[in-house]
CSV table of C-alpha atoms in Angstrom, one decimal:
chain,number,residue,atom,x,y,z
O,1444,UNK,CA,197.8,4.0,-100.7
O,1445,UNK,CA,198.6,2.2,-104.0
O,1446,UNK,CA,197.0,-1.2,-104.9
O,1447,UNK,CA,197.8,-3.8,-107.1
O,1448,UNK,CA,194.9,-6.3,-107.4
O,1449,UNK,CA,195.4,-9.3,-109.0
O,1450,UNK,CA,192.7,-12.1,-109.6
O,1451,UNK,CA,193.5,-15.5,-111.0
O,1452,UNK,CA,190.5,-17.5,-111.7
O,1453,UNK,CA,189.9,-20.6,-113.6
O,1454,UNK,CA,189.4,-20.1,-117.5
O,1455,UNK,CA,189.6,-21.6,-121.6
O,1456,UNK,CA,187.1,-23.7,-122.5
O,1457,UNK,CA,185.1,-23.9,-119.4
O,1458,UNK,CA,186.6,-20.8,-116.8
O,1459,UNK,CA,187.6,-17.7,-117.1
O,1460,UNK,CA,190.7,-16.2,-115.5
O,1461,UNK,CA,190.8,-12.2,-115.5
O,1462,UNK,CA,194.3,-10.5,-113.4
O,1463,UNK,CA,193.4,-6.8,-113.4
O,1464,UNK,CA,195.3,-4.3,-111.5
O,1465,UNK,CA,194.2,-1.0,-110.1
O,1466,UNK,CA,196.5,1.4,-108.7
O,1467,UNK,CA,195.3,4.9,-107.1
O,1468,UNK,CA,197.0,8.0,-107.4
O,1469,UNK,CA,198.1,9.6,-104.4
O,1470,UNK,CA,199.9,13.2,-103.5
O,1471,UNK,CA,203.7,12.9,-103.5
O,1472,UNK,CA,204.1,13.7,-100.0
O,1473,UNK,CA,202.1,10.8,-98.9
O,1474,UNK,CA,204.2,8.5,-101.5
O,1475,UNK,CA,207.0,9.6,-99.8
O,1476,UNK,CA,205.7,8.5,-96.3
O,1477,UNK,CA,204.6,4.9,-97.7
O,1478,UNK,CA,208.1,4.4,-98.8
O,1479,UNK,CA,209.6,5.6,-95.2
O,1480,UNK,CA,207.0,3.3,-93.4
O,1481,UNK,CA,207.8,0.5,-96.2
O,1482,UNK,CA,211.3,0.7,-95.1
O,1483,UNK,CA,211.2,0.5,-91.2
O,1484,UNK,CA,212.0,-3.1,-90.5
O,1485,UNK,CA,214.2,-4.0,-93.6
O,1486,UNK,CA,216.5,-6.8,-93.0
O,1487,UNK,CA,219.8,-5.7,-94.9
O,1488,UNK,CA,220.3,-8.3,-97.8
O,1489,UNK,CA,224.0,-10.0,-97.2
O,1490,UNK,CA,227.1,-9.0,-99.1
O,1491,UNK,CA,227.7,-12.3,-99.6
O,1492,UNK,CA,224.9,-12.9,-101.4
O,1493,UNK,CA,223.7,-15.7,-99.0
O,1494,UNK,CA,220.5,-16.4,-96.9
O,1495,UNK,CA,221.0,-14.8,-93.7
O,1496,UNK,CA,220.2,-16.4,-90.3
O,1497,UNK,CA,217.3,-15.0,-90.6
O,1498,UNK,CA,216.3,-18.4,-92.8
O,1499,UNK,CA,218.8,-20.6,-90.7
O,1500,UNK,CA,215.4,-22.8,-89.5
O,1501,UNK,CA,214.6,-22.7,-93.4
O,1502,UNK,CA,215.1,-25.0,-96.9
O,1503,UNK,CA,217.3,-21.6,-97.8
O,1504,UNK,CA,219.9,-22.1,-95.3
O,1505,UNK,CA,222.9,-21.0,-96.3
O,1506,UNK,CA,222.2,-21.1,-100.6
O,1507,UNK,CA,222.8,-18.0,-102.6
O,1508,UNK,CA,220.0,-15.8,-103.3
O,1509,UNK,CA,219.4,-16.9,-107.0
O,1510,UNK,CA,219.7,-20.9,-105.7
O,1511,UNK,CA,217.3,-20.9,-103.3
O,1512,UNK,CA,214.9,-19.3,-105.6
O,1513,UNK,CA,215.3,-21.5,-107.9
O,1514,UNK,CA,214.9,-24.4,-105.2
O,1515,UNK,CA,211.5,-22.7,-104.5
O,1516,UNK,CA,210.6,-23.4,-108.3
O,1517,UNK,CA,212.0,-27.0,-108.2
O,1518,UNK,CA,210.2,-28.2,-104.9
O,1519,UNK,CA,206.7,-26.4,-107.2
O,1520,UNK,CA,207.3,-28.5,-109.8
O,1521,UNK,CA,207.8,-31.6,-107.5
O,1522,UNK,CA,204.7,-30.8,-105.6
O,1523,UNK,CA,202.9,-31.0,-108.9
O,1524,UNK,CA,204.1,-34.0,-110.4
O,1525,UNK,CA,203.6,-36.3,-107.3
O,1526,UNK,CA,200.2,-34.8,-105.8
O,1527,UNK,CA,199.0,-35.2,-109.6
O,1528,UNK,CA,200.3,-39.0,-109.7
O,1529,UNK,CA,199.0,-40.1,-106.0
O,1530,UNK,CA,195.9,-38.4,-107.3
O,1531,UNK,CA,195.7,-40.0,-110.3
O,1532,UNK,CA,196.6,-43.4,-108.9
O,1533,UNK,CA,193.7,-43.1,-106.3
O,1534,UNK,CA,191.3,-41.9,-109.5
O,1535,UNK,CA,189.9,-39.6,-107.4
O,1536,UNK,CA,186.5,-38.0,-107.9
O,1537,UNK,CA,185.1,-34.7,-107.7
O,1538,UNK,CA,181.9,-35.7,-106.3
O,1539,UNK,CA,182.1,-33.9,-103.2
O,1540,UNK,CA,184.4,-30.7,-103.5
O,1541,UNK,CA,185.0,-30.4,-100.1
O,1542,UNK,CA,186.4,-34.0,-99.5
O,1543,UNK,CA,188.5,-33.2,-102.8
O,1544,UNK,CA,189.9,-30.3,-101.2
O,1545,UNK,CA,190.7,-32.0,-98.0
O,1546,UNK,CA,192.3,-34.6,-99.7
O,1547,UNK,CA,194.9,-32.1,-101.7
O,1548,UNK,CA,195.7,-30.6,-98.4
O,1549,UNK,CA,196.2,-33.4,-96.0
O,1550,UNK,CA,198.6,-34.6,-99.2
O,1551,UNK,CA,200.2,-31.0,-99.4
O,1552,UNK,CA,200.6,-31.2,-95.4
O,1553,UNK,CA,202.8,-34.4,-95.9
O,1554,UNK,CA,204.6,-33.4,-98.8
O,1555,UNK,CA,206.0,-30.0,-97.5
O,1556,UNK,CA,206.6,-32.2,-94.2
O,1557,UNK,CA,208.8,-34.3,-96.0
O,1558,UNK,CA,210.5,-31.3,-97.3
O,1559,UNK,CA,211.4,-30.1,-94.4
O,1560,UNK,CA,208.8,-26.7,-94.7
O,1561,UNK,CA,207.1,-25.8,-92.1
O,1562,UNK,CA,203.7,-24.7,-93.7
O,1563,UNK,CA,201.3,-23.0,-90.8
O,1564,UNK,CA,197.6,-24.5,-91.2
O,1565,UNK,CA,196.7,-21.5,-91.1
O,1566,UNK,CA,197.7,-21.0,-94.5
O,1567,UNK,CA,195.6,-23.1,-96.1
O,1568,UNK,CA,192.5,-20.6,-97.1
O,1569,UNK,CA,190.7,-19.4,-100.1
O,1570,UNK,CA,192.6,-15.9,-99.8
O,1571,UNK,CA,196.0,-17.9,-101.7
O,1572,UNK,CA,193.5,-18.7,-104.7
O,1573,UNK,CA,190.5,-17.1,-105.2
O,1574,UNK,CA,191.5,-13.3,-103.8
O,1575,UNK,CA,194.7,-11.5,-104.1
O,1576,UNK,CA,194.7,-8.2,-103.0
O,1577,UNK,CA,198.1,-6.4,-102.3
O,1578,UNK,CA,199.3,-3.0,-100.8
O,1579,UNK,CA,202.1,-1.0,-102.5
O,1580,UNK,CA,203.5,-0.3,-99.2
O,1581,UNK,CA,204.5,-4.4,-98.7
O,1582,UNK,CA,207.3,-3.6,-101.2
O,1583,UNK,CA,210.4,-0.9,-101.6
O,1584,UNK,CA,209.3,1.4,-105.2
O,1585,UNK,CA,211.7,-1.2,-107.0
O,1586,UNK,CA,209.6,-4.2,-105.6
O,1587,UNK,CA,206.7,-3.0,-106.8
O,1588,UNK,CA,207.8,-1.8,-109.6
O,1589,UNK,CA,209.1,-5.8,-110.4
O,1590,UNK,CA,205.9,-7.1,-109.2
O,1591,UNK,CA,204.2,-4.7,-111.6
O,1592,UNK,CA,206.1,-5.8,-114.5
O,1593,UNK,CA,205.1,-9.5,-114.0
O,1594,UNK,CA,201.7,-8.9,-113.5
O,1595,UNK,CA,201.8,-7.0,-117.2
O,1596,UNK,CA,203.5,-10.4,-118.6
O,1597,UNK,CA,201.4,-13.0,-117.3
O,1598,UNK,CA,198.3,-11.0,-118.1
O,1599,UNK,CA,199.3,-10.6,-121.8
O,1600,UNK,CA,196.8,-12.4,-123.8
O,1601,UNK,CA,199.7,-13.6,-126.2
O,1602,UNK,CA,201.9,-14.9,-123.4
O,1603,UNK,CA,201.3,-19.0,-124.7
O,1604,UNK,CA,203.1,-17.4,-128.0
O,1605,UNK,CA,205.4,-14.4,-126.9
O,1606,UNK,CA,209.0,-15.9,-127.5
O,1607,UNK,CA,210.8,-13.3,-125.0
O,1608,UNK,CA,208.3,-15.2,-122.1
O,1609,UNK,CA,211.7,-16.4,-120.3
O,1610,UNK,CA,214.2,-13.8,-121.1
O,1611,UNK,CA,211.6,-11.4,-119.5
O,1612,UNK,CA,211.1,-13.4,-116.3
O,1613,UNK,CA,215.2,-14.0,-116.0
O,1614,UNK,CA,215.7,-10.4,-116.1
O,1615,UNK,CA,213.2,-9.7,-113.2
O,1616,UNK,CA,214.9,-12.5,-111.0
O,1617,UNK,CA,217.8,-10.6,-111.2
O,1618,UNK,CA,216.6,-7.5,-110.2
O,1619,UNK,CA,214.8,-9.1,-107.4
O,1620,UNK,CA,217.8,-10.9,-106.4
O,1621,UNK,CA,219.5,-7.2,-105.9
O,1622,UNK,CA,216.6,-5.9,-103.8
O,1623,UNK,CA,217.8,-4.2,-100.9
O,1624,UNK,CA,215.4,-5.8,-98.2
O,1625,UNK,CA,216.2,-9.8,-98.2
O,1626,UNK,CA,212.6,-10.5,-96.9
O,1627,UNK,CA,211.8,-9.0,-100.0
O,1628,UNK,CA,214.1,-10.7,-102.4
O,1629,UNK,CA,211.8,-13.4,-101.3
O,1630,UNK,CA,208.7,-12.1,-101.9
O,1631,UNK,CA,209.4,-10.4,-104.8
O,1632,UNK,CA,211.7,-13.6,-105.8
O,1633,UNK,CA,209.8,-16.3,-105.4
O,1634,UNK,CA,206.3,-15.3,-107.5
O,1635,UNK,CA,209.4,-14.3,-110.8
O,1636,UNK,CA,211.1,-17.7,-109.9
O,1637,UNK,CA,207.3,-19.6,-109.5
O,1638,UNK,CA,207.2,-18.0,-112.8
O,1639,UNK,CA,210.1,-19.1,-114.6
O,1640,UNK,CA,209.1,-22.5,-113.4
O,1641,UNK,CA,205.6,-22.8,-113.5
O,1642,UNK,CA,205.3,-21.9,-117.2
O,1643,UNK,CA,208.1,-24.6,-118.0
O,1644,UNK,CA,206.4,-27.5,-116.1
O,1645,UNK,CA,202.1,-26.6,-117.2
O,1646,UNK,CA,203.9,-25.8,-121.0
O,1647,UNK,CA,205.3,-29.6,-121.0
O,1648,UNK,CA,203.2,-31.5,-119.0
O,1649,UNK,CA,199.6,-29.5,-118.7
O,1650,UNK,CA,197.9,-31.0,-121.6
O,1651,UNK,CA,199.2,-34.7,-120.3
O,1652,UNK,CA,198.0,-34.3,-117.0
O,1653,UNK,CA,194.6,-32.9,-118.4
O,1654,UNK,CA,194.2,-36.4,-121.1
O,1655,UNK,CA,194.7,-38.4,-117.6
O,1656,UNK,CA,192.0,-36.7,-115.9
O,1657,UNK,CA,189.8,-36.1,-118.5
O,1658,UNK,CA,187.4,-39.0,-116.7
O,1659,UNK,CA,186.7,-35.8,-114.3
O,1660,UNK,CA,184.7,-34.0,-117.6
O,1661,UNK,CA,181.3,-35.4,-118.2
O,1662,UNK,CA,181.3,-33.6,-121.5
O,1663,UNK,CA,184.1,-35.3,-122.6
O,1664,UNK,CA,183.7,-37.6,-125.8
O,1665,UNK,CA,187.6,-37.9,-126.6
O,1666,UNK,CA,189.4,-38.4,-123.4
O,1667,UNK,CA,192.8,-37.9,-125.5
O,1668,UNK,CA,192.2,-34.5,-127.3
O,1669,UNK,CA,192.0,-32.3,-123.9
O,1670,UNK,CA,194.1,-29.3,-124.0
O,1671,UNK,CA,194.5,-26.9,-121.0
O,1672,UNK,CA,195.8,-23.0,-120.7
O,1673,UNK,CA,199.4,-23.9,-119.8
O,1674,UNK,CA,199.6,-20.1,-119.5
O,1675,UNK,CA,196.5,-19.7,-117.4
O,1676,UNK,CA,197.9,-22.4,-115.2
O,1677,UNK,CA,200.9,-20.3,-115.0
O,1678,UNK,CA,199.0,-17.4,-113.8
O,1679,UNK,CA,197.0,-18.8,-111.5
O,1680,UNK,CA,201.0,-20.1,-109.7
O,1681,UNK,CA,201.8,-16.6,-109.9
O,1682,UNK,CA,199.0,-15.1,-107.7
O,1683,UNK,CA,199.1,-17.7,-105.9
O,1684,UNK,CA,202.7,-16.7,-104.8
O,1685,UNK,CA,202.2,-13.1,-104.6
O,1686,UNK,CA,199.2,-13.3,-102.3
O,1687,UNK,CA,200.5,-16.1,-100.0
O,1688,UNK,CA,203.5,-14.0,-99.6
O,1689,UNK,CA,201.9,-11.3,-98.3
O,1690,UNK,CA,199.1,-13.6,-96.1
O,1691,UNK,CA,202.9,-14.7,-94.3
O,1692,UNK,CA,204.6,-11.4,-93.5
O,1693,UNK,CA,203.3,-11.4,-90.1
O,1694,UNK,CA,204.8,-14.8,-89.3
O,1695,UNK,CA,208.4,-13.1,-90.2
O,1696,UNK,CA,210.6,-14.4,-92.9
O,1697,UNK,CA,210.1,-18.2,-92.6
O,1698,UNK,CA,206.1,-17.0,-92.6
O,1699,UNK,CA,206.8,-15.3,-95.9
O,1700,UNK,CA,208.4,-18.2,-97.8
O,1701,UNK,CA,205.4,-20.8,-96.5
O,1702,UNK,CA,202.7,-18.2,-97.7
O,1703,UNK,CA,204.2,-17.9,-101.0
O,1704,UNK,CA,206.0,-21.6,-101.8
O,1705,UNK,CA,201.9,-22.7,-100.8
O,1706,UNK,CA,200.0,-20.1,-102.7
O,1707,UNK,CA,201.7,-21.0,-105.9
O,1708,UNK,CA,201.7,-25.0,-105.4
O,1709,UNK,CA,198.4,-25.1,-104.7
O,1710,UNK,CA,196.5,-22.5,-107.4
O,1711,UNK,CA,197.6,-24.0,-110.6
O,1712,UNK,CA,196.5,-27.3,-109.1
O,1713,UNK,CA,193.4,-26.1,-108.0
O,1714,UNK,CA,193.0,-24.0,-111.7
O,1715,UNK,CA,193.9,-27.2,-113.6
O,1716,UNK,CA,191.0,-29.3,-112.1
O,1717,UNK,CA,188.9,-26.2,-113.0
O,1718,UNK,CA,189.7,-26.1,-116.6
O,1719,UNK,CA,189.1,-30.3,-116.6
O,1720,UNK,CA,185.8,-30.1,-114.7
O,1721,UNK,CA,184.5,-26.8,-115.1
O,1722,UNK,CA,184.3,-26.1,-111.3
O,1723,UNK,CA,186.0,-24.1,-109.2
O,1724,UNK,CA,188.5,-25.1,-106.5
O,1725,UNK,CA,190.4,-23.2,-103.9
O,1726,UNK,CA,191.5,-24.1,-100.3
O,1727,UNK,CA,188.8,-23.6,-97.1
């Protein structure tokens, strides 16, 4: 069986994210079974190009592929910018982690409520930040092959100064938007999409959000010359996305979209606290 192992931790001035992937060889005859078994319970993506009713109890209800991907990448980006400002309004503290953490999820709890997502508690565990381990056989040859080629992009130690960055990541949402399997349109998708988005929001607003917290660093002696990894922030989203997809398959296709829209909202916020406060965050 193939593996694709990606770790996003914490890194720049105070933690250091490494992504490594590791992929065994196997006979071609067993290849060839993983990609029968892969392709067992594929839902047929739509000629029409729209959300099945497969995601009729879902935000993707009757949007085109491409738009509800992108929806995914808006409702990150809003997730960011108002659990950072109810944060920053309470001036939290980091002086117990585990009240911290709490705090981040009861808010996530309410704000996917509010969205209409229906996020399992279940969910909300360390596995979406800390550990992302992956099987080949979760995707069709083309989905991995997708997933492979984003991992090689946000793991580029140039990728803060590499100025094909989006025309890359536009090119995979298009292939994964003409995946075969819808359920993976979405979890291939939604980690290119959290992509696209995730690097747009932390390249903007990651060094602001850092200055206003920068009361979290005890080491800090200019509270407005803090600069964070916007790119490190982006890879952290990513993972997040990819693991929390596949920590939902077995809820079905509603299971899949919580896993991932969660893993990605959650690890950059998690990685930017780390990069402020040189600690380590990740749900329970």
């Amino acid at each position: 069986m193939k593996k694709i192992k990606i770790i996003a931790l914490s890194a720049l001035a105070f933690v250091t994210i490494a992504s490594t992937v590791f992929v065994s060889c196997q006979k071609q005859s067993k290849e060839v079974s993983e990609v029968v078994s892969t392709t067992k319970n594929i839902k047929k993506r739509t000629s029409s190009g729209v959300f099945s009713s497969e995601y009729s109890n879902t935000i993707l209800n009757g949007l085109e592929y491409r738009e509800g991907l992108n929806k995914i990448g808006e409702i990150h980006n809003e997730y960011q910018k108002i659990l950072l400002t109810n944060l920053l309004n309470e001036h939290v503290t980091l002086n117990n982690q585990l009240e911290f953490i709490d705090n981040v999820k009861n808010k996530s709890i309410n704000f996917f409520n509010e969205k209409g997502m229906d996020i399992p508690v279940s969910l909300y565990n360390k596995d979406l930040t800390n550990d992302n381990t992956l099987h080949s056989d979760f995707y069709s040859l083309e989905g991995f092959e997708i997933i492979n080629e984003l991992n090689e992009i946000i793991t580029s130690s140039n990728i803060e100064n590499d100025a094909t960055l989006f025309e890359k990541l536009n090119n995979l949402q298009t292939r994964a938007i003409n995946l075969n399997d819808e359920k993976e349109i979405v979890s291939v998708g939604i980690p290119v999409t959290i992509a696209i988005y995730s690097f747009n929001y932390w390249k903007t607003n990651g060094t602001d959000w850092a200055n206003k917290f920068s009361y979290l660093d005890p080491n800090s002696n200019n509270p407005n010359a803090m600069h964070v990894g916007w790119g490190q922030l982006g890879v952290a989203d990513v993972g997040g996305a990819i693991s929390g997809g596949y920590s939902g398959v077995g809820m079905g296709p509603g299971g899949v979209l919580a896993g991932a829209t969660l893993g990605a909202s959650g690890a950059s916020l998690f990685n930017l606290f780390g990069q402020i406060a040189s600690s380590k965050f990740s749900w329970y």
